[in-house]
C-alpha cells in the first residue's frame, strides 16, 4: 500500500488531478470518521474533510517523502479538529443527538449482538454515556483518545500525527483514561 500511495502522491505533486482524486478517495472516509469522532458533528466533520484535502493539495510540495503520507494527512486533519474544538464555547449536551436526525445519537445506530429490547437499551444507554464522557474531554486528551481507541493507532503513530514525544502521548492517554474512569464510575 505504501508504494502505491507514494506513486499516487508523486503523480499528484506533478499535477495529475486523477492521482489526487485517488488520494482523496483513499482517505476521505478515514478522515471523516476521525473528524466525526472528535467533533461529534456531521457538518463540521464534512468541513474538516474538505479543509484537510484543500490543505493537502496546496501543500503537496511541502510533504516530506521520508514520512508516511497517512501520518501527514492525519496530522493535518487532527490539527483542524483541535482548532475547531478550541474555538467552540463549551457546550455539553445531555442528550447528544445527531444534528440531522432527531432522537438518534451516533452510537444508537450501532447494531447490537443481543436482540432483546432490554439489552439493546442497556447497550445504547452505556454507549451514550461513554460518548458524552468522551465529548467532555479537553481537546488535548480527546484527540489522543480518539486516535488511540477509535482509530486504533499505536502510540508511535499518534506521536507522529500530533508531532509530540511518545512519553507525552502515553501521559495523555493515561490522563484521558483516568478522566473517563472518574466521569463514568458515577454513572455506570
XYZ file of N, CA and C in Angstrom:
564
model
N 0.831 -1.203 0.000
C 0.000 0.000 0.000
C 0.866 1.253 0.000
N 1.955 1.254 0.760
C 2.807 2.434 0.831
C 3.405 2.788 -0.521
N 3.793 1.793 -1.304
C 4.361 2.042 -2.619
C 3.317 2.673 -3.527
N 2.110 2.140 -3.471
C 1.006 2.683 -4.253
C 0.733 4.131 -3.856
N 0.681 4.385 -2.541
C 0.478 5.739 -2.029
C 1.561 6.678 -2.511
N 2.818 6.249 -2.383
C 3.939 7.099 -2.799
C 3.839 7.456 -4.275
N 3.455 6.474 -5.086
C 3.319 6.725 -6.520
C 2.192 7.731 -6.772
N 1.066 7.567 -6.076
C -0.052 8.499 -6.229
C 0.349 9.910 -5.825
N 1.048 10.028 -4.693
C 1.452 11.342 -4.203
C 2.423 12.000 -5.177
N 3.363 11.229 -5.713
C 4.306 11.786 -6.699
C 3.561 12.284 -7.937
N 2.609 11.492 -8.403
C 1.823 11.908 -9.567
C 1.003 13.165 -9.249
N 0.401 13.191 -8.061
C -0.392 14.357 -7.656
C 0.483 15.598 -7.546
N 1.696 15.441 -7.040
C 2.641 16.563 -6.931
C 2.980 17.135 -8.305
N 3.034 16.255 -9.294
C 3.382 16.708 -10.638
C 2.169 17.276 -11.385
N 1.026 17.342 -10.707
C -0.148 17.979 -11.294
C -1.202 17.026 -11.823
N -1.063 15.743 -11.592
C -2.034 14.758 -12.060
C -3.266 14.807 -11.154
N -4.355 15.378 -11.674
C -5.564 15.540 -10.855
C -6.255 14.204 -10.571
N -6.117 13.248 -11.490
C -6.711 11.931 -11.240
C -6.017 11.233 -10.074
N -4.707 11.395 -9.987
C -3.961 10.802 -8.872
C -4.411 11.430 -7.552
N -4.597 12.758 -7.557
C -5.055 13.415 -6.335
C -6.465 12.950 -5.981
N -7.317 12.763 -6.993
C -8.672 12.254 -6.745
C -8.613 10.865 -6.108
N -7.650 10.058 -6.497
C -7.482 8.727 -5.887
C -7.038 8.847 -4.434
N -6.171 9.821 -4.159
C -5.739 10.063 -2.775
C -6.954 10.449 -1.937
N -7.772 11.335 -2.472
C -8.993 11.751 -1.765
C -9.880 10.534 -1.512
N -10.078 9.725 -2.519
C -10.916 8.527 -2.393
C -10.377 7.576 -1.328
N -9.056 7.455 -1.261
C -8.409 6.564 -0.297
C -8.624 7.011 1.147
N -8.624 8.329 1.372
C -8.617 8.841 2.738
C -9.885 9.548 3.196
N -10.817 9.847 2.308
C -11.954 10.678 2.719
C -12.780 10.054 3.843
N -13.037 8.759 3.780
C -13.837 8.124 4.835
C -13.074 8.054 6.154
N -11.791 7.774 6.086
C -10.975 7.699 7.308
C -10.906 9.056 7.999
N -10.718 10.105 7.202
C -10.637 11.461 7.763
C -11.999 11.865 8.326
N -13.079 11.528 7.621
C -14.409 11.855 8.132
C -14.658 11.162 9.470
N -14.311 9.872 9.547
C -14.526 9.116 10.780
C -13.746 9.756 11.940
N -12.500 10.101 11.692
C -11.680 10.768 12.712
C -12.327 12.082 13.142
N -12.697 12.910 12.176
C -13.269 14.228 12.477
C -14.609 14.102 13.201
N -15.418 13.138 12.776
C -16.718 12.968 13.420
C -16.548 12.525 14.871
N -15.606 11.628 15.114
C -15.368 11.169 16.484
C -14.843 12.300 17.363
N -14.060 13.189 16.783
C -13.506 14.280 17.591
C -14.510 15.416 17.788
N -15.318 15.687 16.782
C -16.189 16.860 16.822
C -17.651 16.531 17.145
N -18.052 15.279 16.963
C -19.433 14.842 17.221
C -20.455 15.669 16.446
N -20.071 16.086 15.266
C -20.962 16.890 14.447
C -20.688 16.566 12.990
N -21.696 16.053 12.305
C -21.548 15.605 10.919
C -21.119 16.749 9.995
N -21.735 17.911 10.139
C -21.424 19.029 9.242
C -19.998 19.546 9.458
N -19.612 19.664 10.713
C -18.242 20.096 10.994
C -17.231 19.067 10.494
N -17.552 17.799 10.651
C -16.654 16.741 10.180
C -16.493 16.816 8.661
N -17.594 17.051 7.956
C -17.522 17.201 6.499
C -16.666 18.397 6.115
N -16.815 19.490 6.864
C -15.981 20.676 6.611
C -14.505 20.373 6.832
N -14.215 19.622 7.881
C -12.818 19.270 8.168
C -12.242 18.413 7.041
N -13.043 17.497 6.521
C -12.572 16.663 5.404
C -12.206 17.559 4.223
N -13.081 18.496 3.887
C -12.808 19.403 2.771
C -11.566 20.247 3.042
N -11.498 20.826 4.235
C -10.343 21.664 4.585
C -9.044 20.865 4.564
N -9.121 19.614 5.017
C -7.927 18.758 5.017
C -7.408 18.574 3.601
N -8.294 18.228 2.685
C -7.842 17.982 1.317
C -7.424 19.265 0.602
N -8.033 20.379 0.971
C -7.567 21.661 0.421
C -6.133 21.936 0.869
N -5.885 21.724 2.153
C -4.527 21.943 2.671
C -3.524 20.970 2.072
N -3.941 19.724 1.936
C -3.054 18.724 1.336
C -2.706 19.149 -0.086
N -3.708 19.557 -0.858
C -3.484 19.952 -2.248
C -2.547 21.157 -2.343
N -2.803 22.149 -1.497
C -1.979 23.368 -1.518
C -0.544 23.117 -1.055
N -0.372 22.124 -0.184
C 0.942 21.913 0.433
C 1.626 20.619 0.012
N 1.193 20.025 -1.079
C 1.814 18.780 -1.532
C 3.316 18.938 -1.738
N 3.725 20.119 -2.168
C 5.153 20.347 -2.382
C 5.939 20.364 -1.071
N 5.263 20.566 0.050
C 5.929 20.588 1.353
C 5.986 19.213 2.022
N 5.266 18.254 1.461
C 5.239 16.911 2.038
C 6.618 16.270 1.936
N 7.100 15.764 3.070
C 8.394 15.088 3.140
C 8.197 13.614 2.815
N 8.758 13.166 1.708
C 8.546 11.789 1.253
C 9.174 10.746 2.172
N 10.021 11.153 3.100
C 10.590 10.216 4.064
C 9.598 9.887 5.177
N 8.534 10.639 5.240
C 7.499 10.470 6.252
C 6.335 9.705 5.622
N 5.588 8.943 6.438
C 4.407 8.255 5.916
C 3.355 9.291 5.535
N 2.743 9.115 4.377
C 1.718 10.054 3.925
C 0.522 10.051 4.874
N 0.152 8.861 5.354
C -1.001 8.765 6.261
C -0.770 9.583 7.533
N 0.452 9.575 8.034
C 0.780 10.359 9.225
C 0.598 11.840 8.944
N 1.069 12.273 7.788
C 0.994 13.688 7.410
C -0.464 14.127 7.275
N -1.294 13.345 6.608
C -2.684 13.746 6.379
C -3.492 13.682 7.682
N -3.212 12.678 8.531
C -3.887 12.613 9.834
C -3.493 13.794 10.714
N -2.248 14.227 10.630
C -1.807 15.381 11.422
C -2.582 16.619 10.998
N -2.735 16.820 9.708
C -3.487 17.981 9.205
C -4.928 17.921 9.705
N -5.577 16.773 9.560
C -6.976 16.627 9.971
C -7.136 16.803 11.483
N -6.244 16.205 12.240
C -6.325 16.311 13.705
C -6.139 17.752 14.151
N -5.186 18.449 13.566
C -4.968 19.852 13.927
C -6.177 20.713 13.578
N -6.807 20.447 12.448
C -8.019 21.188 12.090
C -9.137 20.922 13.102
N -9.269 19.682 13.541
C -10.283 19.351 14.554
C -9.984 20.046 15.875
N -8.732 20.015 16.276
C -8.352 20.660 17.537
C -8.617 22.160 17.456
N -8.317 22.770 16.318
C -8.609 24.197 16.151
C -10.092 24.477 16.306
N -10.929 23.632 15.720
C -12.378 23.817 15.840
C -12.839 23.626 17.285
N -12.276 22.634 17.965
C -12.656 22.403 19.362
C -12.257 23.590 20.243
N -11.116 24.168 19.976
C -10.666 25.314 20.768
C -11.539 26.534 20.547
N -12.064 26.684 19.345
C -12.894 27.842 19.026
C -14.306 27.708 19.577
N -14.709 26.496 19.888
C -16.056 26.269 20.425
C -16.165 26.812 21.830
N -17.356 27.282 22.121
C -17.660 27.594 23.508
C -18.075 26.274 24.137
N -17.674 26.015 25.378
C -18.016 24.722 25.968
C -19.530 24.546 26.106
N -20.050 23.576 25.397
C -21.464 23.224 25.458
C -21.526 21.715 25.640
N -22.093 21.294 26.740
C -22.196 19.866 26.997
C -23.658 19.476 26.942
N -23.990 18.780 25.905
C -25.359 18.349 25.699
C -25.615 17.067 26.481
N -26.733 17.012 27.157
C -27.065 15.802 27.901
C -27.654 14.728 27.009
N -28.257 15.144 25.874
C -28.865 14.138 25.006
C -27.987 13.771 23.814
N -26.990 14.529 23.476
C -26.014 14.240 22.420
C -26.656 13.680 21.158
N -27.698 14.360 20.680
C -28.370 13.899 19.473
C -27.591 14.329 18.236
N -27.746 13.530 17.185
C -27.150 13.903 15.903
C -27.963 15.067 15.348
N -27.285 15.999 14.719
C -27.963 17.198 14.226
C -29.005 16.913 13.164
N -28.758 15.912 12.319
C -29.663 15.695 11.200
C -30.738 14.641 11.477
N -30.753 14.046 12.669
C -31.767 13.034 12.981
C -32.226 13.217 14.414
N -33.440 13.622 14.579
C -33.964 13.887 15.911
C -34.135 12.599 16.710
N -33.672 12.600 17.937
C -33.844 11.465 18.828
C -32.854 10.336 18.606
N -31.851 10.534 17.750
C -30.894 9.472 17.454
C -29.483 10.006 17.663
N -28.682 9.254 18.416
C -27.267 9.621 18.514
C -26.459 8.617 17.708
N -25.207 8.937 17.467
C -24.373 8.092 16.618
C -24.211 6.680 17.128
N -24.125 6.506 18.429
C -23.919 5.183 18.991
C -25.170 4.317 18.962
N -26.315 4.940 18.960
C -27.542 4.141 18.948
C -27.757 3.460 17.600
N -27.013 3.862 16.594
C -27.141 3.256 15.264
C -26.270 2.014 15.104
N -25.422 1.727 16.085
C -24.584 0.533 16.037
C -25.455 -0.673 16.374
N -25.464 -1.676 15.507
C -26.311 -2.830 15.787
C -25.836 -3.607 17.010
N -26.764 -4.153 17.729
C -26.469 -4.917 18.933
C -26.344 -6.395 18.602
N -25.429 -7.086 19.306
C -25.310 -8.538 19.152
C -26.496 -9.234 19.798
N -26.939 -8.701 20.903
C -28.080 -9.245 21.632
C -29.337 -8.556 21.127
N -30.350 -9.301 20.795
C -31.529 -8.724 20.163
C -32.667 -8.423 21.137
N -32.466 -8.624 22.437
C -33.544 -8.343 23.375
C -33.665 -6.837 23.580
N -34.854 -6.341 23.747
C -35.050 -4.899 23.960
C -34.304 -4.383 25.190
N -34.273 -5.187 26.255
C -33.578 -4.763 27.475
C -32.091 -4.581 27.233
N -31.469 -5.578 26.597
C -30.026 -5.482 26.358
C -29.724 -4.354 25.380
N -30.593 -4.149 24.414
C -30.399 -3.050 23.470
C -30.433 -1.713 24.212
N -31.376 -1.555 25.125
C -31.482 -0.321 25.904
C -30.236 -0.108 26.759
N -29.766 -1.166 27.423
C -28.579 -1.056 28.265
C -27.350 -0.674 27.452
N -27.178 -1.316 26.302
C -26.018 -1.026 25.458
C -26.079 0.402 24.940
N -27.231 0.825 24.435
C -27.314 2.175 23.871
C -27.159 3.239 24.962
N -27.664 2.970 26.155
C -27.511 3.922 27.264
C -26.036 4.017 27.673
N -25.355 2.882 27.752
C -23.930 2.871 28.094
C -23.125 3.596 27.024
N -23.431 3.324 25.763
C -22.727 3.994 24.673
C -22.960 5.493 24.716
N -24.162 5.907 25.035
C -24.475 7.326 25.132
C -23.644 7.978 26.238
N -23.536 7.305 27.380
C -22.752 7.849 28.490
C -21.265 7.947 28.118
N -20.762 6.929 27.438
C -19.357 6.950 27.011
C -19.147 8.076 26.006
N -20.074 8.223 25.077
C -19.995 9.284 24.076
C -19.961 10.664 24.756
N -20.835 10.859 25.732
C -20.867 12.128 26.464
C -19.557 12.353 27.222
N -19.031 11.291 27.831
C -17.776 11.415 28.580
C -16.624 11.779 27.640
N -16.568 11.150 26.477
C -15.516 11.478 25.505
C -15.678 12.916 25.034
N -16.920 13.341 24.795
C -17.167 14.719 24.368
C -16.734 15.737 25.413
N -16.762 15.350 26.685
C -16.407 16.305 27.738
C -14.901 16.388 27.992
N -14.127 15.529 27.336
C -12.668 15.581 27.494
C -12.112 16.883 26.940
N -11.093 17.440 27.580
C -10.393 18.579 26.979
C -9.775 18.161 25.646
N -9.636 19.099 24.710
C -9.194 18.805 23.339
C -7.894 18.009 23.300
N -6.947 18.339 24.174
C -5.652 17.644 24.107
C -5.767 16.164 24.479
N -6.717 15.812 25.335
C -6.931 14.406 25.676
C -7.869 13.736 24.668
N -8.856 14.484 24.211
C -9.835 13.933 23.289
C -9.163 13.470 22.001
N -8.268 14.285 21.459
C -7.610 13.910 20.203
C -6.803 12.630 20.372
N -6.088 12.505 21.481
C -5.278 11.314 21.732
C -6.170 10.091 21.930
N -7.253 10.229 22.674
C -8.141 9.096 22.946
C -8.853 8.638 21.666
N -9.275 9.572 20.834
C -9.933 9.205 19.581
C -8.953 8.476 18.672
N -7.737 9.000 18.557
C -6.744 8.349 17.697
C -6.368 6.966 18.235
N -6.252 6.832 19.547
C -5.821 5.567 20.153
C -6.912 4.501 20.110
N -8.095 4.853 20.584
C -9.123 3.837 20.781
C -10.172 3.757 19.675
N -10.398 4.843 18.976
C -11.397 4.787 17.913
C -10.749 4.633 16.539
N -9.542 5.166 16.369
C -8.815 4.984 15.110
C -7.807 3.841 15.220
N -7.652 3.300 16.426
C -6.807 2.137 16.677
C -5.345 2.353 16.245
N -4.818 3.549 16.540
C -3.432 3.853 16.197
C -2.512 3.485 17.356
N -1.278 3.163 17.029
C -0.283 2.883 18.065
C 0.180 4.209 18.677
N 0.843 4.113 19.822
C 1.350 5.322 20.470
C 2.352 6.037 19.563
N 3.170 5.277 18.850
C 4.150 5.876 17.945
C 3.456 6.604 16.793
N 2.408 6.011 16.248
C 1.673 6.663 15.162
C 1.017 7.952 15.647
N 0.454 7.920 16.840
C -0.157 9.132 17.406
C 0.915 10.184 17.621
N 2.064 9.759 18.103
C 3.190 10.661 18.296
C 3.566 11.336 16.985
N 3.595 10.559 15.913
C 3.926 11.112 14.595
C 2.845 12.074 14.105
N 1.589 11.699 14.295
C 0.476 12.532 13.829
C 0.443 13.863 14.577
N 0.595 13.819 15.888
C 0.488 15.032 16.694
C 1.825 15.750 16.878
N 2.887 15.131 16.372
C 4.230 15.706 16.465
C 4.607 15.997 17.919
N 4.423 14.978 18.745
C 4.745 15.050 20.172
C 5.541 13.817 20.550
N 6.319 13.909 21.618
C 7.050 12.722 22.073
C 6.081 11.617 22.536
N 6.512 10.369 22.374
C 5.694 9.228 22.779
C 5.368 9.307 24.266
N 6.304 9.788 25.070
C 6.049 9.894 26.515
C 4.888 10.842 26.808
N 4.784 11.917 26.043
C 3.663 12.848 26.210
C 2.362 12.166 25.827
N 2.392 11.389 24.752
C 1.200 10.668 24.300
C 0.765 9.674 25.372
N 1.735 8.928 25.935
C 1.414 7.959 26.998
C 0.748 8.663 28.173
N 1.294 9.805 28.552
C 0.749 10.566 29.677
C -0.680 11.009 29.379
N -0.891 11.509 28.167
C -2.236 11.983 27.814
C -3.236 10.832 27.714
N -2.805 9.691 27.233
C -3.690 8.518 27.189
C -4.059 8.128 28.623
N -3.051 8.080 29.491
C -3.297 7.716 30.885
C -4.257 8.711 31.549
N -3.990 9.997 31.377
C -4.848 11.015 31.998
C -6.244 11.011 31.388
N -6.321 10.775 30.081
C -7.630 10.690 29.421
C -8.445 9.528 29.955
N -7.782 8.369 30.147
C -8.477 7.200 30.724
C -8.925 7.486 32.142
N -8.075 8.129 32.917
C -8.439 8.474 34.297
C -9.638 9.419 34.321
N -9.605 10.404 33.437
C -10.707 11.355 33.343
C -12.006 10.611 33.017
N -11.944 9.694 32.030
C -13.130 8.921 31.650
C -13.579 7.997 32.778
N -12.611 7.355 33.446
C -12.953 6.455 34.546
C -13.702 7.209 35.643
N -13.186 8.371 36.040
C -13.830 9.155 37.100
C -15.219 9.628 36.642
N -15.304 10.027 35.399
C -16.571 10.529 34.873
C -17.615 9.402 34.800
N -17.157 8.207 34.438
C -18.105 7.105 34.217
C -18.369 6.258 35.451
N -17.480 6.286 36.444
C -17.694 5.407 37.610
C -18.930 5.820 38.386
N -19.318 7.051 38.288
C -20.523 7.514 38.981
C -21.795 7.103 38.234
N -21.635 6.832 36.928
C -22.806 6.586 36.099
C -23.035 5.124 35.766
N -21.946 4.382 35.591
C -22.093 3.001 35.138
C -22.005 2.036 36.303
